[in-house]
CSV table of C-alpha atoms and ligand atoms in Angstrom, one decimal:
chain,number,residue,atom,x,y,z
A,33,MET,CA,133.4,93.4,91.1
A,34,LEU,CA,133.3,91.6,87.8
A,35,VAL,CA,137.0,90.6,87.8
A,36,THR,CA,139.5,90.1,90.6
A,37,THR,CA,143.2,89.5,90.4
A,38,SER,CA,142.6,85.8,90.9
A,39,SER,CA,140.1,85.6,88.0
A,40,VAL,CA,142.4,87.6,85.8
A,41,HIS,CA,145.3,85.3,86.7
A,42,SER,CA,143.1,82.3,85.9
A,43,ALA,CA,142.1,83.9,82.6
A,44,LEU,CA,145.7,84.5,81.7
A,45,LYS,CA,146.5,80.8,82.3
A,46,HIS,CA,144.0,80.0,79.6
A,47,TRP,CA,145.2,82.6,77.1
A,48,ARG,CA,146.2,80.0,74.6
A,49,ASP,CA,144.0,77.2,75.8
A,50,THR,CA,142.1,75.8,72.8
A,51,SER,CA,139.9,73.6,74.9
A,52,LEU,CA,138.7,76.5,77.1
A,53,HIS,CA,135.4,75.6,78.5
A,54,GLU,CA,134.2,78.8,80.2
A,55,SER,CA,136.1,82.0,80.2
A,56,ASP,CA,136.7,83.8,83.5
A,57,LEU,CA,135.9,87.0,81.5
A,58,LYS,CA,132.5,86.0,80.2
A,59,SER,CA,130.5,88.3,82.4
A,60,LEU,CA,132.4,91.4,81.1
A,61,LEU,CA,130.8,93.6,78.5
A,62,LEU,CA,134.2,93.8,76.9
A,63,TYR,CA,133.9,90.1,76.2
A,64,GLN,CA,130.3,90.2,75.2
A,65,ARG,CA,130.9,93.0,72.8
A,66,ALA,CA,133.6,90.9,71.0
A,67,GLN,CA,131.1,88.1,70.8
A,68,THR,CA,128.3,90.3,69.4
A,69,ARG,CA,130.8,91.4,66.8
A,70,GLY,CA,131.4,87.9,65.6
A,71,ALA,CA,134.1,86.4,67.9
A,72,THR,CA,133.7,82.8,69.1
A,73,PRO,CA,134.0,82.4,72.9
A,74,LEU,CA,137.7,81.4,72.5
A,75,GLU,CA,138.4,84.4,70.3
A,76,ALA,CA,136.5,86.8,72.6
A,77,HIS,CA,138.6,85.6,75.5
A,78,ARG,CA,141.8,86.2,73.6
A,79,GLN,CA,140.8,89.5,72.2
A,80,VAL,CA,140.1,90.9,75.7
A,81,LEU,CA,143.5,89.8,76.9
A,82,ASP,CA,145.3,90.9,73.8
A,83,SER,CA,143.9,94.4,73.9
A,84,THR,CA,144.1,95.0,77.7
A,85,VAL,CA,147.7,93.6,77.9
A,86,THR,CA,148.6,95.9,75.0
A,87,ALA,CA,147.1,98.8,76.9
A,88,LEU,CA,149.2,97.7,80.0
A,89,GLY,CA,152.3,97.7,77.8
A,90,GLU,CA,151.9,101.4,76.9
A,91,LEU,CA,152.3,102.3,80.6
A,92,HIS,CA,154.4,99.4,81.8
A,93,PRO,CA,156.3,97.7,78.9
A,94,HIS,CA,158.1,95.3,81.2
A,95,ASP,CA,154.8,94.1,82.7
A,96,ALA,CA,153.4,93.4,79.3
A,97,GLN,CA,156.5,91.6,78.2
A,98,LEU,CA,156.5,89.4,81.2
A,99,LEU,CA,152.8,88.5,80.8
A,100,HIS,CA,153.3,87.7,77.2
A,101,LEU,CA,156.2,85.4,77.9
A,102,ARG,CA,154.6,83.7,80.8
A,103,PHE,CA,151.1,83.3,79.6
A,104,ARG,CA,150.7,83.9,75.9
A,105,ASP,CA,153.9,82.1,75.0
A,106,GLY,CA,153.6,79.6,77.9
A,107,MET,CA,157.2,79.9,79.2
A,108,THR,CA,158.2,78.7,82.6
A,109,GLY,CA,159.2,81.2,85.4
A,110,ARG,CA,162.8,79.8,85.2
A,111,PHE,CA,163.0,80.3,81.4
A,112,VAL,CA,161.6,83.8,81.7
A,113,SER,CA,164.0,84.8,84.5
A,114,ARG,CA,167.0,83.7,82.4
A,115,GLN,CA,165.6,85.6,79.4
A,116,LEU,CA,165.1,88.8,81.3
A,117,HIS,CA,168.3,88.4,83.5
A,118,LEU,CA,166.3,88.4,86.7
A,119,ALA,CA,166.1,86.2,89.7
A,120,GLU,CA,163.2,83.8,89.6
A,121,SER,CA,161.7,85.2,92.9
A,122,THR,CA,161.8,88.6,91.4
A,123,ILE,CA,159.9,87.4,88.4
A,124,PHE,CA,157.0,86.1,90.5
A,125,ALA,CA,156.8,89.4,92.5
A,126,GLN,CA,156.8,91.3,89.2
A,127,GLN,CA,154.2,89.0,87.8
A,128,ARG,CA,151.9,89.6,90.8
A,129,GLU,CA,152.2,93.3,90.3
A,130,ALA,CA,151.6,93.1,86.6
A,131,ILE,CA,148.4,91.1,87.2
A,132,GLU,CA,147.2,93.7,89.7
A,133,ARG,CA,147.8,96.5,87.2
A,134,LEU,CA,146.2,94.5,84.4
A,135,THR,CA,143.1,93.9,86.6
A,136,THR,CA,142.9,97.7,87.2
A,137,ILE,CA,143.0,98.3,83.5
A,138,ILE,CA,140.4,95.7,82.7
A,139,GLN,CA,138.1,97.2,85.4
A,140,ARG,CA,138.6,100.7,84.1
A,141,GLN,CA,137.9,99.7,80.5
A,142,GLU,CA,134.9,97.8,81.6
A,143,ALA,CA,133.5,100.7,83.6
A,144,GLN,CA,134.0,103.0,80.7
A,145,LEU,CA,132.4,100.7,78.2
A,146,ARG,CA,129.4,100.2,80.6
A,147,SER,CA,128.9,103.9,81.0
A,148,THR,CA,129.0,104.4,77.2
A,149,TYR,CA,126.5,101.5,76.7
A,150,ARG,CA,124.2,102.8,79.5
A,151,THR,CA,124.0,106.2,77.8
A,152,ARG,CA,123.2,104.6,74.5
A,153,TRP,CA,120.6,102.3,75.9
A,154,GLU,CA,118.9,105.1,77.8
A,155,ARG,CA,118.6,107.0,74.5
A,156,ARG,CA,117.0,104.0,72.9
A,157,LEU,CA,114.2,103.9,75.5
A,158,GLU,CA,111.4,106.3,75.1
A,159,ASP,CA,110.8,109.2,77.4
A,160,LEU,CA,107.7,107.8,79.0
A,161,ALA,CA,106.2,110.4,81.4
A,162,TYR,CA,105.9,108.9,84.8
A,163,THR,CA,107.6,109.6,88.0
A,164,ASN,CA,106.6,106.8,90.4
A,165,LEU,CA,104.8,103.7,89.3
A,166,VAL,CA,102.3,102.6,92.0
A,167,GLY,CA,102.0,99.0,93.0
A,168,ILE,CA,104.2,97.4,90.3
A,169,GLU,CA,106.6,95.6,92.6
A,170,GLU,CA,105.1,92.1,92.2
A,171,ASN,CA,104.8,92.3,88.4
A,172,LEU,CA,108.3,93.8,88.2
A,173,ALA,CA,109.7,90.9,90.2
A,174,THR,CA,107.9,88.3,88.1
A,175,LEU,CA,109.2,89.8,84.9
A,176,SER,CA,112.8,90.2,86.1
A,177,SER,CA,113.0,86.7,87.3
A,178,ALA,CA,111.5,85.5,84.0
A,179,LEU,CA,114.2,87.5,82.1
A,180,LEU,CA,117.2,86.8,84.3
A,181,GLN,CA,117.0,83.1,84.6
A,182,PRO,CA,118.5,81.6,81.5
A,183,ASP,CA,116.3,78.5,81.6
A,184,ARG,CA,113.1,80.4,81.8
A,185,SER,CA,110.9,81.3,78.9
A,186,HIS,CA,112.6,83.6,76.4
A,187,VAL,CA,109.5,85.3,75.1
A,188,VAL,CA,107.5,87.2,77.7
A,189,ALA,CA,104.3,89.0,76.9
A,190,VAL,CA,102.7,91.7,79.1
A,191,GLU,CA,99.1,91.8,78.1
A,192,GLY,CA,96.2,94.1,79.0
A,193,ILE,CA,93.7,96.8,77.9
A,194,GLY,CA,95.0,100.2,76.7
A,195,GLY,CA,96.2,102.5,79.5
A,196,ILE,CA,96.6,99.7,82.1
A,197,GLY,CA,100.4,100.3,82.3
A,198,LYS,CA,102.1,97.8,80.0
A,199,SER,CA,104.6,100.2,78.4
A,200,SER,CA,105.4,101.8,81.7
A,201,LEU,CA,106.1,98.4,83.3
A,202,ALA,CA,108.3,97.3,80.3
A,203,ASP,CA,110.2,100.6,80.4
A,204,LYS,CA,110.8,100.4,84.2
A,205,LEU,CA,112.1,96.9,83.7
A,206,ALA,CA,114.4,97.8,80.8
A,207,ARG,CA,115.8,100.7,82.9
A,208,ASP,CA,116.6,98.3,85.7
A,209,MET,CA,118.3,96.0,83.3
A,210,VAL,CA,120.3,99.0,81.8
A,211,ALA,CA,121.5,100.0,85.3
A,212,LYS,CA,122.6,96.4,86.0
A,213,VAL,CA,124.0,96.0,82.5
A,214,ALA,CA,122.5,92.5,82.6
A,215,PHE,CA,122.5,92.1,78.8
A,216,ALA,CA,125.1,92.4,76.0
A,217,ASP,CA,122.8,94.9,74.2
A,218,ILE,CA,119.3,96.2,74.5
A,219,ALA,CA,116.8,97.4,71.9
A,220,TRP,CA,113.4,99.0,72.2
A,221,VAL,CA,111.1,99.3,69.3
A,222,THR,CA,107.4,100.1,69.1
A,223,ALA,CA,104.8,99.2,66.5
A,224,ARG,CA,102.5,101.9,67.9
A,225,GLN,CA,100.4,103.9,65.5
A,226,GLN,CA,98.7,106.3,68.0
A,227,SER,CA,99.6,107.8,71.3
A,228,PHE,CA,97.4,109.6,73.9
A,229,ASN,CA,98.5,112.4,76.0
A,230,LEU,CA,97.3,113.3,79.4
A,231,GLY,CA,95.6,116.5,78.1
A,232,GLY,CA,93.2,114.1,76.3
A,233,SER,CA,94.4,114.3,72.7
A,234,ILE,CA,95.3,111.6,70.3
A,235,ARG,CA,98.4,111.8,68.1
A,236,GLN,CA,98.8,109.7,65.0
A,237,GLU,CA,102.4,108.5,64.9
A,238,ARG,CA,102.4,106.2,61.9
A,239,PRO,CA,100.2,106.5,58.8
A,240,SER,CA,99.7,102.8,58.5
A,241,SER,CA,100.5,99.7,60.5
A,242,ILE,CA,103.9,98.1,60.5
A,243,ASN,CA,104.4,94.4,59.6
A,244,ALA,CA,106.7,91.7,60.8
A,245,GLU,CA,109.4,92.7,58.3
A,246,GLY,CA,109.2,96.3,59.5
A,247,VAL,CA,109.5,95.3,63.2
A,248,THR,CA,112.5,93.1,62.4
A,249,THR,CA,114.2,95.9,60.5
A,250,LEU,CA,113.6,98.4,63.4
A,251,ILE,CA,115.4,96.0,65.7
A,252,PHE,CA,118.2,95.5,63.2
A,253,ASP,CA,118.7,99.2,62.7
A,254,GLN,CA,118.9,99.9,66.4
A,255,LEU,CA,121.4,97.2,67.1
A,256,TRP,CA,123.6,98.2,64.2
A,257,GLU,CA,123.2,102.0,64.7
A,258,ASP,CA,126.8,102.6,65.8
A,259,GLU,CA,128.4,100.0,63.5
A,260,ALA,CA,128.9,99.9,59.8
A,261,ALA,CA,126.4,97.3,58.6
A,262,PRO,CA,126.8,96.1,55.0
A,263,LEU,CA,124.7,98.1,52.7
A,264,ALA,CA,121.8,97.0,50.6
A,265,LEU,CA,120.9,93.9,52.5
A,266,SER,CA,117.9,91.9,51.7
A,267,PHE,CA,115.5,91.1,54.5
A,268,ASP,CA,116.6,87.5,54.7
A,269,GLU,CA,120.2,88.6,55.0
A,270,ARG,CA,119.4,91.0,57.8
A,271,LEU,CA,117.5,88.4,59.6
A,272,ALA,CA,120.4,86.0,59.3
A,273,LEU,CA,122.8,88.6,60.7
A,274,LEU,CA,120.4,89.4,63.5
A,275,GLU,CA,120.0,85.7,64.3
A,276,ARG,CA,123.7,85.1,64.5
A,277,ARG,CA,124.1,88.1,66.8
A,278,LEU,CA,121.3,87.3,69.2
A,279,LYS,CA,122.4,83.7,69.4
A,280,ARG,CA,125.9,84.6,70.4
A,281,ALA,CA,125.2,86.7,73.5
A,282,ALA,CA,122.0,87.4,75.5
A,283,HIS,CA,120.3,90.6,74.3
A,284,LEU,CA,117.1,92.1,75.6
A,285,ILE,CA,114.7,93.2,72.9
A,286,VAL,CA,111.4,95.0,73.8
A,287,VAL,CA,108.7,95.2,71.2
A,288,ASP,CA,105.9,97.5,72.4
A,289,ASN,CA,102.4,97.5,71.1
A,290,LEU,CA,102.5,94.2,69.3
A,291,GLU,CA,98.7,94.3,68.8
A,292,THR,CA,99.2,96.9,66.0
A,293,VAL,CA,101.5,94.7,64.0
A,294,ALA,CA,99.6,93.8,60.9
A,295,ASP,CA,100.8,90.1,60.8
A,296,VAL,CA,101.6,89.1,64.3
A,297,GLU,CA,101.3,85.4,63.3
A,298,ALA,CA,104.3,86.0,61.0
A,299,LEU,CA,106.3,87.9,63.6
A,300,LEU,CA,106.0,85.5,66.5
A,301,PRO,CA,107.8,82.6,64.8
A,302,ILE,CA,110.6,85.0,63.8
A,303,LEU,CA,111.0,86.2,67.4
A,304,ARG,CA,110.9,82.6,68.7
A,305,ARG,CA,113.7,81.8,66.3
A,306,LEU,CA,115.8,84.7,67.4
A,307,ALA,CA,115.2,84.1,71.1
A,308,ASN,CA,117.4,82.0,73.5
A,309,PRO,CA,119.8,83.0,74.9
A,310,SER,CA,118.3,86.4,74.0
A,311,HIS,CA,115.0,87.5,75.6
A,312,PHE,CA,112.0,89.2,74.1
A,313,LEU,CA,109.7,91.3,76.1
A,314,LEU,CA,106.5,92.1,74.3
A,315,THR,CA,103.5,94.3,75.2
A,316,SER,CA,100.2,93.7,73.6
A,317,ARG,CA,96.6,94.7,74.1
A,318,SER,CA,95.5,91.3,72.8
A,319,GLY,CA,96.4,88.2,74.6
A,320,LEU,CA,98.7,86.1,72.5
A,321,LEU,CA,96.9,83.1,73.7
A,322,GLY,CA,97.2,80.0,71.6
A,323,GLN,CA,100.8,80.9,70.8
A,324,ALA,CA,103.3,78.3,71.9
A,325,GLY,CA,106.4,79.2,74.0
A,326,ILE,CA,105.2,82.5,75.4
A,327,TYR,CA,105.1,83.4,79.1
A,328,HIS,CA,102.0,85.5,79.7
A,329,LEU,CA,101.7,88.3,82.2
A,330,PRO,CA,98.2,89.7,82.2
A,331,LEU,CA,98.0,93.1,83.8
A,332,ARG,CA,95.0,93.5,86.0
A,333,GLU,CA,93.3,96.7,87.2
A,334,MET,CA,94.9,98.5,90.1
A,335,SER,CA,93.4,97.9,93.5
A,336,LYS,CA,91.3,100.6,95.1
A,337,ASP,CA,94.1,101.5,97.5
A,338,HIS,CA,96.6,101.8,94.7
A,339,ALA,CA,94.2,103.8,92.5
A,340,ILE,CA,93.7,106.3,95.4
A,341,GLN,CA,97.4,106.5,96.0
A,342,LEU,CA,97.9,107.3,92.3
A,343,VAL,CA,95.2,110.0,92.3
A,344,ARG,CA,96.8,111.6,95.4
A,345,GLN,CA,100.3,111.4,93.8
A,346,GLU,CA,99.1,112.8,90.5
A,347,ALA,CA,97.2,115.6,92.3
A,348,ALA,CA,100.3,116.5,94.3
A,349,GLU,CA,102.5,116.5,91.2
A,350,GLN,CA,100.1,118.7,89.3
A,351,ASN,CA,99.7,120.9,92.4
A,352,ILE,CA,96.0,120.3,92.9
A,353,THR,CA,96.4,120.5,96.6
A,354,SER,CA,92.7,120.3,97.5
A,355,LEU,CA,92.5,116.9,95.9
A,356,ALA,CA,95.8,115.6,97.2
A,357,GLY,CA,94.6,116.2,100.7
A,358,ALA,CA,91.0,115.2,100.3
A,359,PRO,CA,89.7,112.4,102.6
A,360,GLU,CA,89.4,109.0,101.0
A,361,GLU,CA,85.6,108.9,100.8
A,362,GLU,CA,85.7,111.9,98.4
A,363,LEU,CA,88.1,110.1,96.1
A,364,ILE,CA,86.2,106.8,96.0
A,365,PRO,CA,83.7,108.0,93.4
A,366,ILE,CA,86.7,108.4,91.0
A,367,PHE,CA,87.6,104.7,91.6
A,368,ASP,CA,84.0,103.7,91.2
A,369,THR,CA,83.7,105.3,87.8
A,370,VAL,CA,87.1,104.6,86.2
A,371,GLY,CA,88.3,101.7,88.3
A,372,GLY,CA,92.0,100.9,88.4
A,373,ASN,CA,93.1,102.1,84.9
A,374,PRO,CA,96.1,104.4,85.5
A,375,LEU,CA,95.7,106.3,82.2
A,376,ALA,CA,92.1,107.2,83.0
A,377,LEU,CA,92.9,108.1,86.6
A,378,ARG,CA,95.6,110.5,85.4
A,379,LEU,CA,93.3,112.0,82.8
A,380,VAL,CA,90.6,112.6,85.4
A,381,VAL,CA,93.0,114.4,87.7
A,382,GLY,CA,94.2,116.6,84.9
A,383,GLN,CA,90.7,117.6,84.1
A,384,LEU,CA,90.2,118.9,87.6
A,385,HIS,CA,92.3,122.0,86.8
A,386,VAL,CA,89.2,123.2,84.8
A,387,HIS,CA,86.2,121.2,86.0
A,388,THR,CA,84.6,120.0,89.2
A,389,LEU,CA,85.0,116.3,90.0
A,390,ASP,CA,81.2,115.8,89.7
A,391,HIS,CA,81.3,117.3,86.2
A,392,VAL,CA,84.3,115.2,85.1
A,393,LEU,CA,82.7,112.0,86.4
A,394,TRP,CA,79.4,112.9,84.7
A,395,ARG,CA,81.4,113.4,81.4
A,396,LEU,CA,82.8,110.0,81.8
A,397,ARG,CA,79.4,108.4,82.4
A,398,ALA,CA,77.7,110.3,79.6
A,399,ALA,CA,80.7,110.0,77.2
A,400,ARG,CA,80.8,113.8,76.7
A,401,GLY,CA,83.6,116.2,75.9
A,402,GLN,CA,86.6,115.7,73.6
A,403,PRO,CA,89.1,114.5,76.2
A,404,ILE,CA,86.7,111.8,77.4
A,405,LEU,CA,85.7,110.8,73.9
A,406,ASN,CA,89.3,110.6,72.9
A,407,LEU,CA,90.1,108.4,75.9
A,408,TYR,CA,87.3,106.0,74.9
A,409,THR,CA,88.5,106.0,71.3
A,410,TYR,CA,92.1,105.4,72.3
A,411,VAL,CA,91.2,102.5,74.7
A,412,PHE,CA,88.3,100.8,73.0
A,413,ARG,CA,87.8,101.8,69.4
A,414,ASN,CA,90.0,99.3,67.6
A,415,ALA,CA,89.0,96.4,69.8
A,416,TRP,CA,85.3,97.4,69.4
A,417,ASP,CA,85.6,97.7,65.6
A,418,SER,CA,87.0,94.2,65.4
A,419,LEU,CA,84.0,92.6,67.2
A,420,GLY,CA,81.3,90.8,65.4
A,421,GLU,CA,77.6,91.2,66.0
A,422,GLU,CA,77.3,88.5,68.7
A,423,ASP,CA,80.5,89.5,70.4
A,424,ARG,CA,79.1,93.0,70.8
A,425,ARG,CA,75.9,91.7,72.2
A,426,VAL,CA,77.7,89.7,74.8
A,427,PHE,CA,80.0,92.6,75.6
A,428,LEU,CA,77.0,95.0,76.0
A,429,ALA,CA,75.4,92.4,78.3
A,430,MET,CA,78.4,92.4,80.7
A,431,PRO,CA,77.3,95.5,82.7
A,432,LEU,CA,74.0,93.7,83.5
A,433,VAL,CA,75.8,90.8,85.1
A,434,THR,CA,76.6,91.5,88.7
A,435,GLU,CA,79.7,93.6,89.5
A,436,GLN,CA,81.5,90.5,90.9
A,437,GLY,CA,81.0,88.9,87.5
A,438,GLY,CA,79.0,86.0,86.4
A,439,ASP,CA,79.7,82.5,85.1
A,440,LEU,CA,79.1,81.4,81.5
A,441,GLU,CA,75.4,80.5,82.1
A,442,GLN,CA,74.7,83.9,83.7
A,443,VAL,CA,76.3,85.8,80.8
A,444,ALA,CA,74.5,83.7,78.3
A,445,ASP,CA,71.2,84.3,80.1
A,446,VAL,CA,71.7,88.1,80.1
A,447,SER,CA,72.8,88.3,76.5
A,448,GLY,CA,70.0,85.9,75.3
A,449,LEU,CA,72.4,83.8,73.2
A,450,PRO,CA,73.0,80.1,73.5
A,451,VAL,CA,75.7,79.0,75.9
A,452,ASP,CA,78.1,77.8,73.1
A,453,VAL,CA,77.8,81.0,71.1
A,454,THR,CA,78.3,83.1,74.3
A,455,GLY,CA,81.3,81.0,75.2
A,456,ASP,CA,82.9,81.6,71.8
A,457,SER,CA,82.2,85.3,72.1
A,458,LEU,CA,83.7,85.5,75.6
A,459,ALA,CA,86.9,83.8,74.3
A,460,ARG,CA,87.3,86.6,71.8
A,461,LEU,CA,86.5,89.3,74.3
A,462,VAL,CA,88.9,87.9,76.8
A,463,ALA,CA,91.6,87.7,74.1
A,464,ARG,CA,91.1,91.4,73.5
A,465,ASN,CA,91.3,92.1,77.2
A,466,LEU,CA,87.8,93.6,77.1
A,467,VAL,CA,86.5,91.0,79.5
A,468,GLU,CA,88.5,89.4,82.3
A,469,ALA,CA,88.2,85.7,83.1
A,470,ARG,CA,88.9,85.0,86.7
A,471,GLY,CA,89.0,81.9,88.9
A,472,ALA,CA,90.6,78.5,88.7
A,473,PHE,CA,90.2,76.2,85.8
A,474,ASN,CA,87.1,74.6,87.3
A,475,GLN,CA,85.1,77.7,88.1
A,476,LYS,CA,85.5,80.7,85.7
A,477,HIS,CA,83.6,83.9,86.1
A,478,TYR,CA,83.7,86.9,83.8
A,479,THR,CA,84.0,90.5,84.8
A,480,ILE,CA,84.7,93.9,83.2
A,481,HIS,CA,86.8,96.8,84.5
A,482,SER,CA,84.9,99.8,85.9
A,483,LEU,CA,86.1,101.9,83.1
A,484,THR,CA,84.6,99.4,80.6
A,485,ARG,CA,81.4,99.4,82.6
A,486,THR,CA,81.2,103.2,82.5
A,487,PHE,CA,82.0,103.3,78.8
A,488,LEU,CA,79.5,100.6,77.9
A,489,HIS,CA,76.6,102.7,79.2
A,490,GLU,CA,76.9,105.1,76.4
A,491,ILE,CA,78.5,103.0,73.7
A,492,ALA,CA,75.3,102.2,71.9
A,493,ARG,CA,76.1,105.3,69.7
A,494,TRP,CA,79.1,103.5,68.2
A,495,THR,CA,77.0,100.7,66.9
B,730,ADP,N1,101.6,101.7,88.2
B,730,ADP,C1,101.4,102.9,87.7
B,730,ADP,N2,101.5,104.0,88.5
B,730,ADP,C2,101.3,105.2,88.1
B,730,ADP,N3,101.0,105.6,86.8
B,730,ADP,C3,101.0,104.6,86.0
B,730,ADP,C4,101.2,103.2,86.3
B,730,ADP,N4,101.1,102.4,85.2
B,730,ADP,C5,100.8,103.3,84.2
B,730,ADP,N5,100.8,104.5,84.6
B,730,ADP,C6,100.5,105.7,83.8
B,730,ADP,O1,99.3,105.4,83.1
B,730,ADP,C7,99.4,105.8,81.7
B,730,ADP,C8,99.2,104.6,80.9
B,730,ADP,O2,100.3,103.7,81.0
B,730,ADP,P1,100.9,102.9,79.8
B,730,ADP,O3,102.1,102.2,80.3
B,730,ADP,O4,101.1,103.9,78.7
B,730,ADP,O5,99.7,101.9,79.4
B,730,ADP,P2,99.6,100.9,78.2
B,730,ADP,O6,101.0,100.8,77.6
B,730,ADP,O7,99.1,99.7,78.9
B,730,ADP,O8,98.6,101.5,77.3
B,730,ADP,C9,100.8,106.5,81.6
B,730,ADP,O9,100.6,107.9,81.7
B,730,ADP,C10,101.6,105.9,82.7
B,730,ADP,O10,102.5,106.8,83.1
B,731,MG,MG1,101.6,101.2,75.7
């Protein structure tokens, strides 16, 4: 219950209070909507009371008159009773009833507005095809506490290699927030150029990459989609309007696929400027390391148990019953080959409509067949293309380091490069989420995902 008769009573007492510190109505979307449309806290407080008491007056004119005299005009009970030719005790009984009716009206209007907003927000999210996300509870809890605590970081980045589950996690979180109506408004924009479907094909969605200005404009257009925005605004004017709006009330803005933004270095300062009290949730294949004021959530591979659970779930969903019911040891080769990458796991299961498991796993190891080649292209191509000679050499050396990973000296040893050069390369590989750095600050070791290991066997042909 967002308002009670006693909070409405208290709000009424402050109807004309010019030194109002904190409105009793501030958690209402009715109030926040007034704010996003330009009202100061004081004005938002008054607007909610003005409009809901007016609505009350249409059904119960005497109630509205009484509330106006008592609270908006600040008259005493005695004065009002004389004015209305009623006994003072009657006035207080009537006032109590009027406040109860007003509370009901506010609750109804709020519920209606929330349901309208929920529908709009759900439309803004993409239809990401998942039914149940396996093993995300911990990450989800970390993210929601980062987003719901006002004093926490206002820019949060979910980072990891392609297919590891960044967009799905962000989507699930946004849907939870929509259900809770925890923000004044929500936007979801993507900078994505390509998408990959579970049949194994790649779709080009944008001919060229989008820049900081483009992303900002997408956010602006979404937030103003149902309102008349002034026409022909310059970029700076749009940015100023956006800043004013996001500073007034807490919004949640998701920017998916940040790694494809042509000038991330230009975008991040803009987002930081727009944040607080609003929150930004970013997803990116590259770690936004070295950027101040960002809370990082690196997504790791799924564990073996979760990967097997996902394979079974996917098999059941696609009605491949023999796989869904297979004993664990028959499923383990899948995990050994693709590791805990949910995109690759789902692709493998889909291939089993046509091929045997042995054949699909061979295709993965030998990098054969269009769906597998597309998977590798989708996950690795851009990152691979951005690597220099030495980085590739270190990357290709990674499968020769033990499966548990090696420290810097071991990686340098295998790659045949000096320790300092290897260290610089590892930094770039880690930033692209191709290599994972594990361990505490005083003992790092470097590993690669199983999918990366499998992919690297055949990758010599890309060089
Ligand atoms: N925890 C999970 N459980 C089940 N499926 C998942 C999970 N995470 C991701 N997926 C599925 O894996 C695929 C890739 O996930 P996605 O969120 O698109 O990855 P990313 O955005 O990191 O590239 C999608 O089909 C998604 O539905
Ligand atoms: Mg994604």
